[in-house]
Short mmCIF file of C-alpha atoms in Angstrom, two decimals:
data_model
loop_
_atom_site.label_atom_id
_atom_site.label_comp_id
_atom_site.label_asym_id
_atom_site.label_seq_id
_atom_site.Cartn_x
_atom_site.Cartn_y
_atom_site.Cartn_z
CA MET A 27 287.91 183.63 256.59
CA VAL A 28 287.86 187.14 255.15
CA ASP A 29 284.08 186.94 254.74
CA SER A 30 283.67 185.87 258.37
CA GLY A 31 285.92 188.69 259.59
CA SER A 32 288.58 186.44 261.11
CA LEU A 33 291.20 187.65 258.59
CA THR A 34 291.76 190.90 256.71
CA PRO A 35 292.38 190.67 252.95
CA GLU A 36 296.03 191.53 253.65
CA GLN A 37 296.37 188.72 256.20
CA ALA A 38 294.64 186.28 253.84
CA SER A 39 297.13 187.02 251.05
CA THR A 40 299.98 185.58 253.15
CA HIS A 41 298.10 183.06 255.32
CA PRO A 42 299.88 179.66 255.37
CA LYS A 43 296.65 177.85 254.41
CA ARG A 44 295.67 180.22 251.57
CA HIS A 45 296.12 177.51 248.91
CA ILE A 46 294.13 174.74 250.60
CA ILE A 47 291.29 173.47 248.41
CA THR A 48 287.99 173.41 250.27
CA ARG A 49 285.77 172.34 247.35
CA ALA A 50 286.58 170.38 244.23
CA LEU A 51 284.58 168.57 241.57
CA GLY A 52 284.77 164.80 241.78
CA VAL A 53 285.85 164.56 245.44
CA PRO A 54 283.76 163.37 247.18
CA GLU A 55 281.40 161.79 244.69
CA PHE A 56 278.65 164.28 245.61
CA MET A 57 279.55 167.92 246.17
CA PRO A 58 276.87 170.37 247.27
CA VAL A 59 276.57 173.23 244.83
CA GLN A 60 277.08 176.75 246.10
CA ILE A 61 274.70 179.19 244.43
CA VAL A 62 275.20 182.93 244.57
CA ARG A 63 272.51 185.23 243.23
CA SER A 64 273.32 188.75 242.21
CA SER A 65 271.61 191.41 240.14
CA LEU A 66 273.78 192.43 237.23
CA GLN A 67 273.60 195.69 235.39
CA ARG A 68 274.77 196.66 231.92
CA GLY A 69 278.54 196.98 231.95
CA ASP A 70 279.13 194.59 234.88
CA ARG A 71 281.85 191.99 234.63
CA VAL A 72 281.84 188.55 236.26
CA LEU A 73 285.12 186.71 236.82
CA LEU A 74 285.65 183.12 237.94
CA CYS A 75 289.28 182.22 238.46
CA SER A 76 291.65 179.93 240.29
CA ASP A 77 294.34 180.98 242.71
CA GLY A 78 296.78 180.71 239.82
CA LEU A 79 295.42 184.13 238.82
CA HIS A 80 294.47 185.82 242.07
CA GLY A 81 297.52 184.40 243.85
CA SER A 82 299.86 185.99 241.30
CA VAL A 83 298.07 189.15 240.16
CA SER A 84 296.78 191.82 242.51
CA GLU A 85 293.08 192.59 242.76
CA GLU A 86 293.76 196.09 241.46
CA VAL A 87 295.48 194.80 238.30
CA ILE A 88 292.68 192.27 237.76
CA ARG A 89 290.11 195.06 238.18
CA GLN A 90 291.98 197.33 235.73
CA LEU A 91 292.25 194.62 233.08
CA LEU A 92 288.57 193.72 233.35
CA ARG A 93 287.60 197.39 232.96
CA ARG A 94 290.02 198.12 230.13
CA GLU A 95 289.39 195.18 227.80
CA ARG A 96 286.28 195.42 225.62
CA THR A 97 285.51 191.71 225.45
CA ALA A 98 285.55 188.91 227.99
CA ALA A 99 287.78 186.80 225.69
CA LEU A 100 290.40 189.52 225.47
CA ALA A 101 290.22 190.15 229.23
CA CYS A 102 290.84 186.44 229.86
CA ARG A 103 293.83 186.50 227.53
CA ARG A 104 295.32 189.57 229.25
CA LEU A 105 294.69 188.14 232.73
CA LEU A 106 296.40 184.88 231.75
CA GLU A 107 299.35 186.83 230.34
CA ALA A 108 299.60 188.85 233.56
CA ALA A 109 299.63 185.68 235.69
CA LEU A 110 302.28 184.07 233.49
CA ALA A 111 304.39 187.24 233.58
CA ALA A 112 304.17 187.16 237.38
CA GLY A 113 305.69 183.68 237.41
CA GLY A 114 302.69 181.44 236.72
CA GLU A 115 303.66 179.00 239.47
CA ASP A 116 300.18 177.44 239.78
CA ASN A 117 297.45 176.26 237.40
CA ILE A 118 295.70 179.32 235.97
CA THR A 119 291.99 179.21 235.20
CA VAL A 120 290.12 182.30 234.04
CA VAL A 121 286.50 182.62 232.90
CA ALA A 122 284.88 186.01 232.40
CA ALA A 123 281.46 187.24 231.29
CA TYR A 124 280.50 190.78 230.36
CA THR A 125 276.93 192.10 230.49
#
């Protein structure tokens, strides 16, 4: 909804349907794959995460941790710790890749 312009990022952070799953593996039996292509440059970071992270930790803190940590493994560890410190009320999934 943010991408379409119907909500601002601030509105999305408190929207009553912000935790509704719109895609999940295994349900239904066939799920169309969403492919996103992007040109990466040396020093870029890619983060895939569940709402257990981005629902608990602000984008700014996530951005700072990704910039500060030298390896993707360490960044994942710090992001997980930040989510748990914020209450960790949801499943937390974090995958990062550094170029």
